[in-house]
Structures are given as structure tokens and as C-alpha cells.
Tab-separated table of N, CA and C in Angstrom:
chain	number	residue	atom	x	y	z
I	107	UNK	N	8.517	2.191	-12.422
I	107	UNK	CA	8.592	1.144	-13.433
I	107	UNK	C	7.345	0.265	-13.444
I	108	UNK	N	6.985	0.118	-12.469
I	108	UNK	CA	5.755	-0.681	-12.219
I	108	UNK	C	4.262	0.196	-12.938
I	109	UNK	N	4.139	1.132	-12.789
I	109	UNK	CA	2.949	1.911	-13.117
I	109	UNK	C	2.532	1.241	-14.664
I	110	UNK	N	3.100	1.447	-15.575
I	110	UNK	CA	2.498	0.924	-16.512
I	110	UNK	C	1.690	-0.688	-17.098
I	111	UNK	N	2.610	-1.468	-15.970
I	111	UNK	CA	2.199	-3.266	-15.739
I	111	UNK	C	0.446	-3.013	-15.014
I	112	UNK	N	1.209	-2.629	-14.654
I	112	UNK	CA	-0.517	-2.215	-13.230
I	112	UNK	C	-1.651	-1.661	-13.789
I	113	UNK	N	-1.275	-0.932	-14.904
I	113	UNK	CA	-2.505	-0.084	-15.814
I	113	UNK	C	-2.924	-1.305	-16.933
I	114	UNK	N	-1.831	-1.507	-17.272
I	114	UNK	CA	-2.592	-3.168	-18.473
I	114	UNK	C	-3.069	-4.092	-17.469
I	115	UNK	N	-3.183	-3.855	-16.551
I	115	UNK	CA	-4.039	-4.779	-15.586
I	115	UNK	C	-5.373	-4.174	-14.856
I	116	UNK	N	-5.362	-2.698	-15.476
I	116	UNK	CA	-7.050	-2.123	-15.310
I	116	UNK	C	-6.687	-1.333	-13.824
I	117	UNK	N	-5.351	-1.226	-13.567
I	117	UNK	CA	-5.288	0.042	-12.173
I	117	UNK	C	-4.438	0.772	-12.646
I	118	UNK	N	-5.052	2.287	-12.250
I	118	UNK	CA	-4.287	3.223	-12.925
I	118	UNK	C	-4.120	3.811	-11.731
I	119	UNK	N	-2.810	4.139	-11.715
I	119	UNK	CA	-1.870	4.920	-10.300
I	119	UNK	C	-1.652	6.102	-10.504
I	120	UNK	N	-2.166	6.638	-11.858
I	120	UNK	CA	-1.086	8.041	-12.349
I	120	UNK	C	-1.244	9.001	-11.383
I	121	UNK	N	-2.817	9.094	-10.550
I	121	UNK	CA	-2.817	10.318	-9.918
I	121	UNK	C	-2.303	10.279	-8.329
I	122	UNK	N	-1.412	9.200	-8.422
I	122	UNK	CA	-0.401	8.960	-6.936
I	122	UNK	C	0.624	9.709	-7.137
I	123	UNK	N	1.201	9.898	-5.903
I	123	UNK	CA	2.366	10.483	-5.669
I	123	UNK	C	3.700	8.913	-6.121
I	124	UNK	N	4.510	9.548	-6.798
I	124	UNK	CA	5.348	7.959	-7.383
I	124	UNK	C	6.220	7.400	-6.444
I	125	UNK	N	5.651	7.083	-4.933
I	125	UNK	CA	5.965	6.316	-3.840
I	125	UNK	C	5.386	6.476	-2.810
I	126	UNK	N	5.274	5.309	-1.995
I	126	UNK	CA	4.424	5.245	-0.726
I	126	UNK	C	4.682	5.936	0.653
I	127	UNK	N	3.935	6.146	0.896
I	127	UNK	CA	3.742	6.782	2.310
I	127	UNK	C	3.570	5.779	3.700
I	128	UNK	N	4.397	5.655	3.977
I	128	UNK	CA	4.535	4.333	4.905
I	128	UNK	C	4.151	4.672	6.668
I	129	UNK	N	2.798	3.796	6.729
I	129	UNK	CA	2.083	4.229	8.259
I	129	UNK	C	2.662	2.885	9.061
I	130	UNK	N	3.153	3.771	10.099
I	130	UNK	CA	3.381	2.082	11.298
I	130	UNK	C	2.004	2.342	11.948
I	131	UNK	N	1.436	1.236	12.216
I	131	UNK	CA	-0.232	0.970	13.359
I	131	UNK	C	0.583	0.405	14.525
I	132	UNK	N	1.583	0.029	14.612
I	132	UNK	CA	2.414	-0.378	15.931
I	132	UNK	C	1.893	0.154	17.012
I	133	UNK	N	1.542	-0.953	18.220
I	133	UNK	CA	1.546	-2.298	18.424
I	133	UNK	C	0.559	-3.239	17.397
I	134	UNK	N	0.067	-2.731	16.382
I	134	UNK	CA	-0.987	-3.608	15.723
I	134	UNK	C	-0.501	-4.205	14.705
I	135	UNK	N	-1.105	-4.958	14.309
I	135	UNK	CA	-0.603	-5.498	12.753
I	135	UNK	C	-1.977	-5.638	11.886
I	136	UNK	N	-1.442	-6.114	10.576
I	136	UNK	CA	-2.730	-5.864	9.750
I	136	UNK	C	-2.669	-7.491	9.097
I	137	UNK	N	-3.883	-7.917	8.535
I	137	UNK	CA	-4.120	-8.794	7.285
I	137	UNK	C	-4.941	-8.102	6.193
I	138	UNK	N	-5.057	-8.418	5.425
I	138	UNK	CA	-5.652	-8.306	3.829
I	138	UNK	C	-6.727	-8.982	3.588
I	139	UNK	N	-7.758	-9.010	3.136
I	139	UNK	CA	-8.656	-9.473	2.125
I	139	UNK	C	-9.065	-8.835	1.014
I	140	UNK	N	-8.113	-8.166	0.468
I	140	UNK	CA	-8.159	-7.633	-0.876
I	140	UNK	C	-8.998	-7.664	-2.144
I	141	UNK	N	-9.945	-6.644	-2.295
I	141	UNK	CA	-10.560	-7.229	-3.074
I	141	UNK	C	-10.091	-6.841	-4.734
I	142	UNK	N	-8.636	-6.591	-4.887
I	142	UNK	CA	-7.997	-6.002	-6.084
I	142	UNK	C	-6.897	-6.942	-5.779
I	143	UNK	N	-6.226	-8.483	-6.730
I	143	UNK	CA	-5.276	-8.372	-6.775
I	143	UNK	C	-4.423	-8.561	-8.056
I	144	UNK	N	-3.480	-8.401	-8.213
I	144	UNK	CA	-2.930	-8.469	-9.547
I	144	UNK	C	-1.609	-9.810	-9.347
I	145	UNK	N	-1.628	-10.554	-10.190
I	145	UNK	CA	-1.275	-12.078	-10.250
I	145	UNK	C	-0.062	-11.666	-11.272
I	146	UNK	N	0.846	-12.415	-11.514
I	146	UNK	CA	1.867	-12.827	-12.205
I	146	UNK	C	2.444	-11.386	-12.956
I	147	UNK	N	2.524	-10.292	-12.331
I	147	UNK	CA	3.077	-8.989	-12.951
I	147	UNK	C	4.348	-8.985	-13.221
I	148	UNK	N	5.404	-9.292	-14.274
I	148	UNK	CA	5.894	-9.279	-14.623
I	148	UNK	C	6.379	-8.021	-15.197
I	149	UNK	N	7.425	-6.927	-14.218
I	149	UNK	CA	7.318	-5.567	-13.944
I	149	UNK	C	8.780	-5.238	-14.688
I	150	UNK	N	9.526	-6.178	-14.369
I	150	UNK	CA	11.455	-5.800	-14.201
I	150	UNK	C	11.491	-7.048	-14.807
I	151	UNK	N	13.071	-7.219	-15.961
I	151	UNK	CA	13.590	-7.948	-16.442
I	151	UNK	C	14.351	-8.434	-15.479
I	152	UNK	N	15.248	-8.286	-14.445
I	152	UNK	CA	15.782	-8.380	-13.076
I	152	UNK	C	15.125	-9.590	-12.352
I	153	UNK	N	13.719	-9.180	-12.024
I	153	UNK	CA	12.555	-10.006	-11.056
I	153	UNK	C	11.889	-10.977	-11.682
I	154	UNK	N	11.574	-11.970	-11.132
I	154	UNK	CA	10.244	-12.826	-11.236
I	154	UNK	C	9.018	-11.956	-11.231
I	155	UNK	N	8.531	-12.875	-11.982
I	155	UNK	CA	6.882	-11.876	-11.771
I	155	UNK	C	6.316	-12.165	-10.495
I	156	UNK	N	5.295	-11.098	-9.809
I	156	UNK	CA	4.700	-10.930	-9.139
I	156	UNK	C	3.814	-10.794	-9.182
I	157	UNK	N	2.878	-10.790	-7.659
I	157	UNK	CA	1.690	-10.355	-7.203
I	157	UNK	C	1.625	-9.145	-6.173
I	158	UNK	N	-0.079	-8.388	-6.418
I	158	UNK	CA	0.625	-7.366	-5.965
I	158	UNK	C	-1.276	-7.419	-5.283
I	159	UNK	N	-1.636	-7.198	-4.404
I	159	UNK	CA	-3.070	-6.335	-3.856
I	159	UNK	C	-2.978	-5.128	-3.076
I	160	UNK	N	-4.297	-4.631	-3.610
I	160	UNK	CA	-4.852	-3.495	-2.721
I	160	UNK	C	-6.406	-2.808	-2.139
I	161	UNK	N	-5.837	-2.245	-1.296
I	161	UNK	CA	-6.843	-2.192	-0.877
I	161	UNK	C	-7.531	-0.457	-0.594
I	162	UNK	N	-8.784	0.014	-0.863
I	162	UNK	CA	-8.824	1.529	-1.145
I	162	UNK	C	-8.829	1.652	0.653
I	163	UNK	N	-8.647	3.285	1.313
I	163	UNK	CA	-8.071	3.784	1.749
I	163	UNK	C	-7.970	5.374	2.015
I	164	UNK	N	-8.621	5.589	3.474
I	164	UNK	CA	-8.693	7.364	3.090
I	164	UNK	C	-7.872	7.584	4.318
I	165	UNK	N	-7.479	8.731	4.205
I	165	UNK	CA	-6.000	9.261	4.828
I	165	UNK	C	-6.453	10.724	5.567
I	166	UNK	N	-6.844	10.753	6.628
I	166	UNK	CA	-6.635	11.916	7.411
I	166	UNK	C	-5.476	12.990	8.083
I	167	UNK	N	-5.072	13.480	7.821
I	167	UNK	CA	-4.089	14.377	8.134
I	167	UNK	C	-4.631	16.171	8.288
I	168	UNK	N	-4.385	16.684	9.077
I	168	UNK	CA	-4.842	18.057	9.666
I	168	UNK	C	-6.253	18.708	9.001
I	169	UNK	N	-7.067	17.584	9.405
I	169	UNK	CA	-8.308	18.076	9.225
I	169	UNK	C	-8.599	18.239	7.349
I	170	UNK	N	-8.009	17.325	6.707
I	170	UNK	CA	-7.655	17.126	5.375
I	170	UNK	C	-7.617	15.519	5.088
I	171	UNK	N	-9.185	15.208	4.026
I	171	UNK	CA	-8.395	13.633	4.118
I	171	UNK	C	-8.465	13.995	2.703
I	172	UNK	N	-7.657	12.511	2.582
I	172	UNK	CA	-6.602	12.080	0.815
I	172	UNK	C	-7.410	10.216	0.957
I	173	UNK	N	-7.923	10.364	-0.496
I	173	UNK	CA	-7.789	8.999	-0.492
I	173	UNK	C	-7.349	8.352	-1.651
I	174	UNK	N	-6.731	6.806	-1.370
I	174	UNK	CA	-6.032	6.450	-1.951
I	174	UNK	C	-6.008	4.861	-1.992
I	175	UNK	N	-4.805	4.222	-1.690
I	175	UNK	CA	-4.639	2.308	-1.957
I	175	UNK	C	-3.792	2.108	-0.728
I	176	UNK	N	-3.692	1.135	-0.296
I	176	UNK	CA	-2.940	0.382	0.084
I	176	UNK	C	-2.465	-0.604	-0.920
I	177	UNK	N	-1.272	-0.271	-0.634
I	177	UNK	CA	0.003	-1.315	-2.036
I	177	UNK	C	0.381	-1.923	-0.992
I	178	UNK	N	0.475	-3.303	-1.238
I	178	UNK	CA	0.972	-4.566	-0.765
I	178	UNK	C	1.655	-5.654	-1.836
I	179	UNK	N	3.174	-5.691	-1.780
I	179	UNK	CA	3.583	-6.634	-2.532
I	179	UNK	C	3.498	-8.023	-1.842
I	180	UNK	N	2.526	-9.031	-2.721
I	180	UNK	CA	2.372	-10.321	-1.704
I	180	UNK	C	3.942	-10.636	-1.834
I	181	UNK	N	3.703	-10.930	-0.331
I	181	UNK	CA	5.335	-11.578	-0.097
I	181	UNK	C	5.898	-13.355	-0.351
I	182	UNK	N	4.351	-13.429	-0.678
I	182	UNK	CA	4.593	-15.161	-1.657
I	182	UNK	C	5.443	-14.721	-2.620
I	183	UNK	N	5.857	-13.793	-3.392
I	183	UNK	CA	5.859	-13.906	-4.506
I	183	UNK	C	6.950	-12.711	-4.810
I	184	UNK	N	7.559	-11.862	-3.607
I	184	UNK	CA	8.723	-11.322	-3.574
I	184	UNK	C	9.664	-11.599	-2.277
I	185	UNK	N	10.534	-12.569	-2.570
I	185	UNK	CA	10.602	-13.399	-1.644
I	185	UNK	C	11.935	-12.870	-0.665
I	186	UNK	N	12.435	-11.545	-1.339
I	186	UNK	CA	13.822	-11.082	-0.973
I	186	UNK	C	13.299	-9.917	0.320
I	187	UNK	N	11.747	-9.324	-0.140
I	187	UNK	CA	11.616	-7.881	0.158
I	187	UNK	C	10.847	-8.441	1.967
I	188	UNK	N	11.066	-8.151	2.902
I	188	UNK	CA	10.614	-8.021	4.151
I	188	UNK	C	9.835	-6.664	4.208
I	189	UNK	N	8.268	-6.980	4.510
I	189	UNK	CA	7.730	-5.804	5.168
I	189	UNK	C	6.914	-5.932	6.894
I	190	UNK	N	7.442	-4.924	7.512
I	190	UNK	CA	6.395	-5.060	9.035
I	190	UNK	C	5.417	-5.462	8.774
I	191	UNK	N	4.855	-6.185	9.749
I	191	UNK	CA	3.354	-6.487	9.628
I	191	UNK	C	2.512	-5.321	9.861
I	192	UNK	N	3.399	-4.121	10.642
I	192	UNK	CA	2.767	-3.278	11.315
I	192	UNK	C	2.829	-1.706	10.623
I	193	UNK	N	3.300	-1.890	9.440
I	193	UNK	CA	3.515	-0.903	8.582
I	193	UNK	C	2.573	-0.817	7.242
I	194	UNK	N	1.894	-0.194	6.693
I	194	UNK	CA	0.791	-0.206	5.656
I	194	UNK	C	1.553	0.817	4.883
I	195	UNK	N	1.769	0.608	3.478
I	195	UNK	CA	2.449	1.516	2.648
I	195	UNK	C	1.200	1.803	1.495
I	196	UNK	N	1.152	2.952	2.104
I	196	UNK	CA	0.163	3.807	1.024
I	196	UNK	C	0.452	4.427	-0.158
I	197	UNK	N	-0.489	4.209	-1.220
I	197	UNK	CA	-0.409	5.401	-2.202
I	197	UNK	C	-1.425	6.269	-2.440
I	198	UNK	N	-0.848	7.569	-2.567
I	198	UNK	CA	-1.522	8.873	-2.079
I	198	UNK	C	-1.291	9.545	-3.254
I	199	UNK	N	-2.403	11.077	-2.955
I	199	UNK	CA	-1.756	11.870	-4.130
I	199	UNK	C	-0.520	12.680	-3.199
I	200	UNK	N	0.123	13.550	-3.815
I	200	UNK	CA	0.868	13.974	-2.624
I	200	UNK	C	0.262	15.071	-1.820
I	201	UNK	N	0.865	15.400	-0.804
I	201	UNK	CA	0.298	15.513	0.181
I	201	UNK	C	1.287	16.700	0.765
I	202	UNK	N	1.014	17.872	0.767
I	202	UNK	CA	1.821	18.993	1.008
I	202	UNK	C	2.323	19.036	2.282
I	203	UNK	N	3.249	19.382	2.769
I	203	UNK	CA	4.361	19.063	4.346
I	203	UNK	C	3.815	18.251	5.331
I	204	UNK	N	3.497	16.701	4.736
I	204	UNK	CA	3.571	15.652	5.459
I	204	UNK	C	4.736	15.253	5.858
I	205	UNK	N	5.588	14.901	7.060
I	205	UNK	CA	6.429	14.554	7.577
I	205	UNK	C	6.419	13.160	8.101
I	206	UNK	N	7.924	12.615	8.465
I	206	UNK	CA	8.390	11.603	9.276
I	206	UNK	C	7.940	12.037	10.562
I	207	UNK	N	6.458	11.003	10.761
I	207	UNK	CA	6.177	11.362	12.687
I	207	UNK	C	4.972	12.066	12.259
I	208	UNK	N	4.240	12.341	11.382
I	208	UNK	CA	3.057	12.888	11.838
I	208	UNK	C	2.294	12.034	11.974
I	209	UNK	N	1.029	12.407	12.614
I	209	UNK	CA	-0.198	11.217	13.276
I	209	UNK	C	-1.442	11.573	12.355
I	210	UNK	N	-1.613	10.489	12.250
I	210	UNK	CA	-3.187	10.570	10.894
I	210	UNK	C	-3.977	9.381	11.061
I	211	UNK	N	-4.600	9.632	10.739
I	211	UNK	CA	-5.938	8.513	11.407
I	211	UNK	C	-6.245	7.650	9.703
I	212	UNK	N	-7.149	6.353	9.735
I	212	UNK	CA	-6.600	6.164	8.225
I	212	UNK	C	-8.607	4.967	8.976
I	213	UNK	N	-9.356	5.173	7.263
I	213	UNK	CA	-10.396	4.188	7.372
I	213	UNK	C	-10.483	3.617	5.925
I	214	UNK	N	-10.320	2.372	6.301
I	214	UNK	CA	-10.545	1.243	4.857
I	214	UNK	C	-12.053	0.436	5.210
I	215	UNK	N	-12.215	-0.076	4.068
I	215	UNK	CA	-13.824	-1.047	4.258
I	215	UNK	C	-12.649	-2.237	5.614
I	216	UNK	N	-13.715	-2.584	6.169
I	216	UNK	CA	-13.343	-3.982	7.573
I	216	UNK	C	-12.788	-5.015	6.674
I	217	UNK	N	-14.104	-5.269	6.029
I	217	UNK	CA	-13.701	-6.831	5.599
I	217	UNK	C	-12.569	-6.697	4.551
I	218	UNK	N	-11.617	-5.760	4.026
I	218	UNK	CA	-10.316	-5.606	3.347
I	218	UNK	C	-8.855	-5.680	4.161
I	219	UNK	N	-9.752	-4.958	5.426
I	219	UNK	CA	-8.636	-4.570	5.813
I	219	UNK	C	-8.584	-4.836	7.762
I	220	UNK	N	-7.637	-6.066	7.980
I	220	UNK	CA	-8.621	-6.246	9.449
I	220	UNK	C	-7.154	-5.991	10.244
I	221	UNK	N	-7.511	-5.319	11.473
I	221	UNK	CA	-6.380	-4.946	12.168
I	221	UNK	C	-6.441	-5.992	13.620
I	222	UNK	N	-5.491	-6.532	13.410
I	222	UNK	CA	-4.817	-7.279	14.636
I	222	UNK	C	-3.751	-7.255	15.821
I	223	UNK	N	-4.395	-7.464	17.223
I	223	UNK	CA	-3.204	-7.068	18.437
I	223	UNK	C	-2.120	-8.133	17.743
């Protein structure tokens, strides 16, 4: 439902897989300095509008990388949804027999994306 709000806002998702791929960095956690964010998206008749950043993102998996975003719903601004600090939910294209539990190595620009003990 969201894909089309996000494109009148100049990001186009089409060539994602239509949901995230969710990495735990556990014990680590992450912050943002996003240099993409999208302000007052007004997605669902249901929701308040939102904000949403991201950040680009390449994805290693068996000697195969994918690159893609990090989707982050600011949580100012969805106030119901809880995410780990230690979980990064990606969007990817898809990605042929990726599983629950595989290990992949993942590099974003620093200053977007800073990882914390």
C-alpha cells in the first residue's frame, strides 16, 4: 500500500521484493543519519501520516551481493509499531533460498549508517 505514496515522493521501490528482509546485528544496535527522508506520508486512511528514511545498502549472501535500502519507519511518527534497535529491515530484490538464520555480511556509507555496542 505504501509503494505508490513513496514514488510521489521521488522513491521508487518497484524493483523490491514487496517486504523486508529483517537482519538482527545483535549484540549491536544501529542509528541513522539518513540521507533520504520522507515527512508526513500519508499512506492508509486507518493511520496518521508518517515519516519514513532510508538508507542505501548492499547485501552479501553466498558470494552474491543484492543491493538495496534500509526502510526505517521513524518511530516519532508510528507510535504503536516497536522495532529492535538491533534489527535493520531491508528492502531487497528477492533473493532466491534466503532463509530464517542465514549469515550475510551487509555495507552502507558510515556516516548513514553508524553501528553501536
Amino acid at each position: 500500500m505504501q509503494l505508490p505514496h513513496f514514488l510521489a515522493f521521488g522513491v521508487d521501490l518497484s524493483s523490491f521484493y514487496a517486504g523486508t528482509l529483517n537482519v538482527s546485528i545483535e549484540p549491536y544496535r544501529f542509528e541513522l543519519n539518513p540521507s533520504v527522508t520522507l515527512t508526513q506520508v500519508k499512506w492508509s486512511p486507518e493511520h496518521a501520516a508518517e515519516s519514513f528514511s532510508f538508507v542505501p545498502i548492499e547485501l552479501t549472501w553466498q558470494q552474491k551481493s543484492f543491493q538495496g535500502l534500509i526502510y526505517y519507519p521513524r518511530p516519532e511518527t508510528k507510535i504503536n509499531h516497536f522495532q529492535s534497535p538491533s534489527v535493520l529491515e531491508l528492502l531487497l530484490p528477492p533473493i532466491e533460498g534466503i532463509a530464517y538464520g542465514n549469515q550475510v555480511s551487509l555495507s552502507a556509507p558510515a556516516e548513514e549508517l553508524i553501528i553501536k555496542r
